[in-house]
PDB file of C-alpha atoms and ligand atoms in Angstrom:
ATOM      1  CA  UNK A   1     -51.609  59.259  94.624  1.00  0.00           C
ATOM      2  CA  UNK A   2     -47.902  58.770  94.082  1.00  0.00           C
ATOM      3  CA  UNK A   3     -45.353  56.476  92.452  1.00  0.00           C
ATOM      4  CA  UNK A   4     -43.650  54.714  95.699  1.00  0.00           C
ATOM      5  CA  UNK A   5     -40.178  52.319  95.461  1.00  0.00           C
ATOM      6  CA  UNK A   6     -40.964  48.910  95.176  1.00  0.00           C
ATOM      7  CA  UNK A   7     -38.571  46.838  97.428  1.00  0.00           C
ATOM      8  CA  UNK A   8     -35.889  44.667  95.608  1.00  0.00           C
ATOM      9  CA  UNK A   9     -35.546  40.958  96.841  1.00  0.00           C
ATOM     10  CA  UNK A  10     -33.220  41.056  99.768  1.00  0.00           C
ATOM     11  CA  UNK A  11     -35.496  42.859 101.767  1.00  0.00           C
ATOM     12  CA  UNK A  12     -36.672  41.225 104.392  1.00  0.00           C
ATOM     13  CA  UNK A  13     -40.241  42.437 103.933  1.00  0.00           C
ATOM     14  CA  UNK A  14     -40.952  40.767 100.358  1.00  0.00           C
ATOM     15  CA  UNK A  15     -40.672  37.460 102.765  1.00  0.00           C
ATOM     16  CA  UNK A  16     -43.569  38.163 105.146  1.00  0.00           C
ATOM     17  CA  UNK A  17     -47.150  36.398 104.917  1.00  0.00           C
ATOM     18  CA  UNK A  18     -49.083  39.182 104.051  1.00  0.00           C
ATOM     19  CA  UNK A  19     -52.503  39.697 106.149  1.00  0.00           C
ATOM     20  CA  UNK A  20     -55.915  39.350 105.456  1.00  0.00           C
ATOM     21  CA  UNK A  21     -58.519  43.251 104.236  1.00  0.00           C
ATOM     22  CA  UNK A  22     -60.894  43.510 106.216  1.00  0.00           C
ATOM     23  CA  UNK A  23     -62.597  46.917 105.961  1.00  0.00           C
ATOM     24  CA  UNK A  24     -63.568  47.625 102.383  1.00  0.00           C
ATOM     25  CA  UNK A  25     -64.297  50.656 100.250  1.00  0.00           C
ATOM     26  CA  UNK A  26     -62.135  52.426 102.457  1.00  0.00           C
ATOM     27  CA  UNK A  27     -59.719  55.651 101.864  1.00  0.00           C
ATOM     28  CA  UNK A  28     -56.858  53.831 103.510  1.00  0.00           C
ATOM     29  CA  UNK A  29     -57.819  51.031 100.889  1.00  0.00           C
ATOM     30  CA  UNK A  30     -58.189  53.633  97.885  1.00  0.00           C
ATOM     31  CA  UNK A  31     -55.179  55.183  98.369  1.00  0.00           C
ATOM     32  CA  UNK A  32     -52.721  51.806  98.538  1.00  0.00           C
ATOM     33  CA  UNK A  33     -54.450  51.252  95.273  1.00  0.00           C
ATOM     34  CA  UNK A  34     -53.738  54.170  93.518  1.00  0.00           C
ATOM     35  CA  UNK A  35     -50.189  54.376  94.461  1.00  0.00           C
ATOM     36  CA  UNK A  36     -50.563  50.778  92.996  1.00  0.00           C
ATOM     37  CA  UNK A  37     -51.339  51.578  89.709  1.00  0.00           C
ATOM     38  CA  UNK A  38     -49.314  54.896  89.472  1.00  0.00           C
ATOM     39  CA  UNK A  39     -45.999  52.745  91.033  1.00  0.00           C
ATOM     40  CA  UNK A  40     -47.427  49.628  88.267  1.00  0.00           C
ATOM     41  CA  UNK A  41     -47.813  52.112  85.500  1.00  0.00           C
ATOM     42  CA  UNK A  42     -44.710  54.762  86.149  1.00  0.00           C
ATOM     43  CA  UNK A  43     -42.479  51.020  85.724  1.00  0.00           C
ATOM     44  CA  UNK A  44     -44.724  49.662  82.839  1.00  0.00           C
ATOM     45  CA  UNK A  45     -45.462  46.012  84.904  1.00  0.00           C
ATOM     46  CA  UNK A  46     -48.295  44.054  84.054  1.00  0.00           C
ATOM     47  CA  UNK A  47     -48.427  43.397  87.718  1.00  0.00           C
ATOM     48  CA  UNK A  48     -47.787  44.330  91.518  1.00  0.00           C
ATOM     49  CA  UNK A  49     -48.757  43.190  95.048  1.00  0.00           C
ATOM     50  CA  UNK A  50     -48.844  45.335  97.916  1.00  0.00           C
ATOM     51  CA  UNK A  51     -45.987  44.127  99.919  1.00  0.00           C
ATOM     52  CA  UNK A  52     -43.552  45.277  96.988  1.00  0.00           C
ATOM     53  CA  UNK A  53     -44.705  48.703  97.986  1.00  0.00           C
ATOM     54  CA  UNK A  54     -44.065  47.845 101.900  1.00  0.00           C
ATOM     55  CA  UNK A  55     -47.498  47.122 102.587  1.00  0.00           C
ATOM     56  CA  UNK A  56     -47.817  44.365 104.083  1.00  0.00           C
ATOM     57  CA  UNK A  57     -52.166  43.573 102.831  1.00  0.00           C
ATOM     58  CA  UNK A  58     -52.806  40.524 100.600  1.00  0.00           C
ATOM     59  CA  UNK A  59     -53.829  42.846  97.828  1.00  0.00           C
ATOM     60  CA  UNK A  60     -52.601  42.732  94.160  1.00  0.00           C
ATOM     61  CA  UNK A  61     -53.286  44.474  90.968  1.00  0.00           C
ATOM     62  CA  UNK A  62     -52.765  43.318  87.456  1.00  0.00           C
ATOM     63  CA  UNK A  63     -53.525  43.392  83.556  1.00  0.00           C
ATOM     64  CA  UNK A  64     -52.215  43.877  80.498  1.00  0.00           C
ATOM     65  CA  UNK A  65     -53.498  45.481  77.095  1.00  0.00           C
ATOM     66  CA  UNK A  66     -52.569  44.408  73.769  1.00  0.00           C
ATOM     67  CA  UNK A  67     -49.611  45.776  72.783  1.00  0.00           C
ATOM     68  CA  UNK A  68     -47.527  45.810  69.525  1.00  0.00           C
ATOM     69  CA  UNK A  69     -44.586  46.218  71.464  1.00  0.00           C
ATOM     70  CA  UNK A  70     -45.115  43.116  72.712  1.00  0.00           C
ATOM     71  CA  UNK A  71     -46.868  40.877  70.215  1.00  0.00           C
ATOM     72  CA  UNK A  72     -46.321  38.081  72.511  1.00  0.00           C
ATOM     73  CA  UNK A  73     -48.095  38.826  75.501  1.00  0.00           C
ATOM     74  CA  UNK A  74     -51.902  38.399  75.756  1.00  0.00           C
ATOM     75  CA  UNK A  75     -54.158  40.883  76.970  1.00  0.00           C
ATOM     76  CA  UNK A  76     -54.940  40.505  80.607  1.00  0.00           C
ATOM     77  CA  UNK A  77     -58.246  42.261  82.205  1.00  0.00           C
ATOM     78  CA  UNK A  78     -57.315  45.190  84.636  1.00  0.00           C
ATOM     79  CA  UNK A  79     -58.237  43.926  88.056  1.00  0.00           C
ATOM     80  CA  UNK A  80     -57.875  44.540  92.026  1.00  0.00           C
ATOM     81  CA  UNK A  81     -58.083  41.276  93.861  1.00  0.00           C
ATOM     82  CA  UNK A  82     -58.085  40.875  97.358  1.00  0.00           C
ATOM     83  CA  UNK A  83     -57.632  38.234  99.656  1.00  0.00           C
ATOM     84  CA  UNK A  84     -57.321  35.746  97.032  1.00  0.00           C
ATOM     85  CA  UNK A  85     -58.020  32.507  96.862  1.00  0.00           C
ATOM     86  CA  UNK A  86     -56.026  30.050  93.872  1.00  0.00           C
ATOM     87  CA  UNK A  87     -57.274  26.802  92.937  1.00  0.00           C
ATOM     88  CA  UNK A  88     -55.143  25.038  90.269  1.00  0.00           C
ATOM     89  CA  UNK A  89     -57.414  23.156  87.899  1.00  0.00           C
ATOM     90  CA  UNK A  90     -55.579  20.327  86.654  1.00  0.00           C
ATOM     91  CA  UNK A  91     -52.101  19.090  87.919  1.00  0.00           C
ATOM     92  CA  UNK A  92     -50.545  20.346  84.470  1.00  0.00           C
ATOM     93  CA  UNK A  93     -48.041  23.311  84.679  1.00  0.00           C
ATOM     94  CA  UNK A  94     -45.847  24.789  81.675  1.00  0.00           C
ATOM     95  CA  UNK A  95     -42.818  26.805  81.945  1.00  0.00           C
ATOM     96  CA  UNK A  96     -42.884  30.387  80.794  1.00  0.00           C
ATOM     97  CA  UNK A  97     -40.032  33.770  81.583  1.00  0.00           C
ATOM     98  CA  UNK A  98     -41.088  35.743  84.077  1.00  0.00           C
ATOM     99  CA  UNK A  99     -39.810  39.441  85.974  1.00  0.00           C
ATOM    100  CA  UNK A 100     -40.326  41.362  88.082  1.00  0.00           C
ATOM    101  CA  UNK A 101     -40.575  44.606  89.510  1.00  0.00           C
ATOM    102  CA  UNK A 102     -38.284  43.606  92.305  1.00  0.00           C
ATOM    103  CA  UNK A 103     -36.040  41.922  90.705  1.00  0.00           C
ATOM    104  CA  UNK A 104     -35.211  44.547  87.702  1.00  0.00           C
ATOM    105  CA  UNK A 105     -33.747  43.569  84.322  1.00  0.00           C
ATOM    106  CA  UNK A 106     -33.771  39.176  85.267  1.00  0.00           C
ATOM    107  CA  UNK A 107     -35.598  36.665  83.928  1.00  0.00           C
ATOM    108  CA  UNK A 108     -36.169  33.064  85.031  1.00  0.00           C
ATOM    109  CA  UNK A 109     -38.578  30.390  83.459  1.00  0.00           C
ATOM    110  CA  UNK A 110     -40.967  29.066  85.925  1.00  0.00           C
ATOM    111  CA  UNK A 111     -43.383  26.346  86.298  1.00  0.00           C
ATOM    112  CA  UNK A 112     -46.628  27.064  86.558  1.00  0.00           C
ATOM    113  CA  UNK A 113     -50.261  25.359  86.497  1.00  0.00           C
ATOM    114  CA  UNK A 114     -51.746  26.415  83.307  1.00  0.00           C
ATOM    115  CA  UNK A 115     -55.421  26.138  84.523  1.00  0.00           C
ATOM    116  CA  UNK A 116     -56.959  28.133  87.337  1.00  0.00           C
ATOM    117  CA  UNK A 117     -59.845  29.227  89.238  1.00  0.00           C
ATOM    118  CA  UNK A 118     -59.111  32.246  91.453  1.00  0.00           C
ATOM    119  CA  UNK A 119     -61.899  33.825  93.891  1.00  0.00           C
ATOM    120  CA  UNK A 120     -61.555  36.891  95.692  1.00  0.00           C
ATOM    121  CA  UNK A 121     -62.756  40.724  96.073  1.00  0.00           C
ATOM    122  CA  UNK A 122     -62.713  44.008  94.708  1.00  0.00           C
ATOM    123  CA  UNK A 123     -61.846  47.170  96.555  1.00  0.00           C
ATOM    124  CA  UNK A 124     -65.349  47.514  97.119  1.00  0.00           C
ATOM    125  CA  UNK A 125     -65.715  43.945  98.462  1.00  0.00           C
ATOM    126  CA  UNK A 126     -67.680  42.398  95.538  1.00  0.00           C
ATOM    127  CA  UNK A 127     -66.784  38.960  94.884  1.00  0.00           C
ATOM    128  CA  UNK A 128     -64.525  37.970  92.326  1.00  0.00           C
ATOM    129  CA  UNK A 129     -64.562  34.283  90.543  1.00  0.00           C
ATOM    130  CA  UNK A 130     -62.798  33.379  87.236  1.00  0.00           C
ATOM    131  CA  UNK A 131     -61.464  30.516  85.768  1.00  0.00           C
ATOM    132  CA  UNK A 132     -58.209  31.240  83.262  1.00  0.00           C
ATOM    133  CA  UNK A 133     -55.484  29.674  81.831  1.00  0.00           C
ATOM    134  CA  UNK A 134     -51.968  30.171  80.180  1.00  0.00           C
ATOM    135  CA  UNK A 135     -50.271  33.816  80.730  1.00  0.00           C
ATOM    136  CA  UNK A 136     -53.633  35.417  82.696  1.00  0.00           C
ATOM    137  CA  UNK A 137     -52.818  32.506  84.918  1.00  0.00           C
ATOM    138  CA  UNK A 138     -49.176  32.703  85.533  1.00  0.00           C
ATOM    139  CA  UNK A 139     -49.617  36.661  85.867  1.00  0.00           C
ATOM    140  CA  UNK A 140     -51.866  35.823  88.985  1.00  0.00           C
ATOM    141  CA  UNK A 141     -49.986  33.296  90.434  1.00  0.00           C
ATOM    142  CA  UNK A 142     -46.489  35.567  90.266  1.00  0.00           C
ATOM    143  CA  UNK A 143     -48.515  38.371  91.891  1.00  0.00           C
ATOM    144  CA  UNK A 144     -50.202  36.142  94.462  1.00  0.00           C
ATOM    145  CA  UNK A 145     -47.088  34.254  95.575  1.00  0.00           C
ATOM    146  CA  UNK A 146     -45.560  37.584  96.916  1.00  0.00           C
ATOM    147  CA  UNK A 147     -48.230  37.732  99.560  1.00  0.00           C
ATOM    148  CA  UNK A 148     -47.209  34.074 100.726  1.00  0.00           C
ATOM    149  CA  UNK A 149     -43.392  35.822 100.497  1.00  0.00           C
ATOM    150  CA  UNK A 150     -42.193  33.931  97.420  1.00  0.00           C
ATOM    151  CA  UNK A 151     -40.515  35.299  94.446  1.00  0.00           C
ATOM    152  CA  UNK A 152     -40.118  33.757  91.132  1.00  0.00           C
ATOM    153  CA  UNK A 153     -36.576  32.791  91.507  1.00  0.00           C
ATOM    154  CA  UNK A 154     -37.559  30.628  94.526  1.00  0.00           C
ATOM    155  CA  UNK A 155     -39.709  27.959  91.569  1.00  0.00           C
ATOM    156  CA  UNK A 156     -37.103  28.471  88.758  1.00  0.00           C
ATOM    157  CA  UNK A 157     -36.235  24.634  88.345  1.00  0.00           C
ATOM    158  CA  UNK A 158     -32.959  25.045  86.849  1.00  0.00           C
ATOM    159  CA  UNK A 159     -31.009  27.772  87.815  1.00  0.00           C
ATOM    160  CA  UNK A 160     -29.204  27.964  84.621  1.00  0.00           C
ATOM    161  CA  UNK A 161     -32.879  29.815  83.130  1.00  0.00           C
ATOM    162  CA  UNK A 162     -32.243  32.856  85.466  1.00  0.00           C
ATOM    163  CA  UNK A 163     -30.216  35.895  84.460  1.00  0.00           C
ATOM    164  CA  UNK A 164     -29.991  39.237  83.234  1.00  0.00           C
ATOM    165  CA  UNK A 165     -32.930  39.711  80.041  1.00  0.00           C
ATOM    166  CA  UNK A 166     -30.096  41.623  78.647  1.00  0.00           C
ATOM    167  CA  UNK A 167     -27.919  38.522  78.387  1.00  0.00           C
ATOM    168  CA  UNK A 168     -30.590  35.827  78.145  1.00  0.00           C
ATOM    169  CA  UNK A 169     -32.476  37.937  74.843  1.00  0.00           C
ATOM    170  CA  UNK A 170     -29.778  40.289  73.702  1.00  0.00           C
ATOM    171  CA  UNK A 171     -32.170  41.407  70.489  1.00  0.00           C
ATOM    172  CA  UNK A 172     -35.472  42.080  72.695  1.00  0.00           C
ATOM    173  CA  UNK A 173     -36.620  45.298  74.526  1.00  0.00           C
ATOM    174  CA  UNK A 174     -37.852  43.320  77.740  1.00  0.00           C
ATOM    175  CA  UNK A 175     -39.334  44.945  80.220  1.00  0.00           C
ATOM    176  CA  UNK A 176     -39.404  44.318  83.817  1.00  0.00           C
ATOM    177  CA  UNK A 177     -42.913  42.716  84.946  1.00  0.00           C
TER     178      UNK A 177
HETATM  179 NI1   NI B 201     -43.330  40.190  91.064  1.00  0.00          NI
END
């Protein structure tokens, strides 16, 4: 397993539909995720979806423990999902700051639906089916957008909430997500 370079946005591949797994339980499978999670956890993100790495598989990782560091983020289970499938809840959204790993050191406040039901797989193909709401569901939606080829800037409403985290909250340690 190894830490690979996660494309920045300009590159052209972060703007492909990604395609659908097929094969489960697979080494081919096993290894994108591992250089997942090394890449994720070598750049301390709470998330990342395959295409970031190049691979161009609708396959994302997330989560997020408690940290002190970060008294403001809530804890997020460690998953793999697969071939998602989103289903907002209510029509509701709330803004929030989000990064990203391929857009290091910004920040932009995006909309997002608050309540969600996502459905998908493991690596193993088991079926996956939760309902969440507030930052587990913007993390999900952020990571599943790049398989559609959308990055957060693309939903920032006003463009005047995007910049450098260094600018925007000169007295935090941000990191990029
Ligand atoms: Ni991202």
């Amino acid at each position: 397993m190894s830490v690979r370079k996660v494309l920045r946005m300009g590159d052209a591949r972060l703007l492909r539909h990604a395609e659908e797994v097929t094969a489960f339980d697979s080494e081919e499978l096993q290894e994108l995720l591992g250089d997942m999670r090394d890449t994720m956890q070598a750049l301390d993100g709470v998330g990342l979806a395959a295409p970031q790495i190049g691979i161009n598989l609708r396959v994302v990782i997330f989560g997020v423990e408690s940290n002190p560091r970060y008294p403001d983020a809530e804890e997020v289970p460690h998953t793999v999902l697969i071939n998602p499938i989103l289903t907002p809840l209510s029509p509701s959204k709330e803004d929030g700051w989000e990064g990203c790993l391929s857009l290091p050191g910004m920040r932009g406040l995006v909309p997002r639906f608050t309540h969600l039901r996502y459905q998908g797989r493991d690596q193993f193909g088991a079926l996956i089916d939760r309902t969440v709401s507030g930052f587990h569901a913007r993390v999900v939606q952020h990571e599943c957008d790049h398989l559609d080829g959308l990055l957060y800037p693309m939903r920032i409403e006003d463009m005047r909430n995007f910049g450098f985290s260094s600018e925007l909250f000169p007295d935090k340690n941000i990191r990029d997500e």
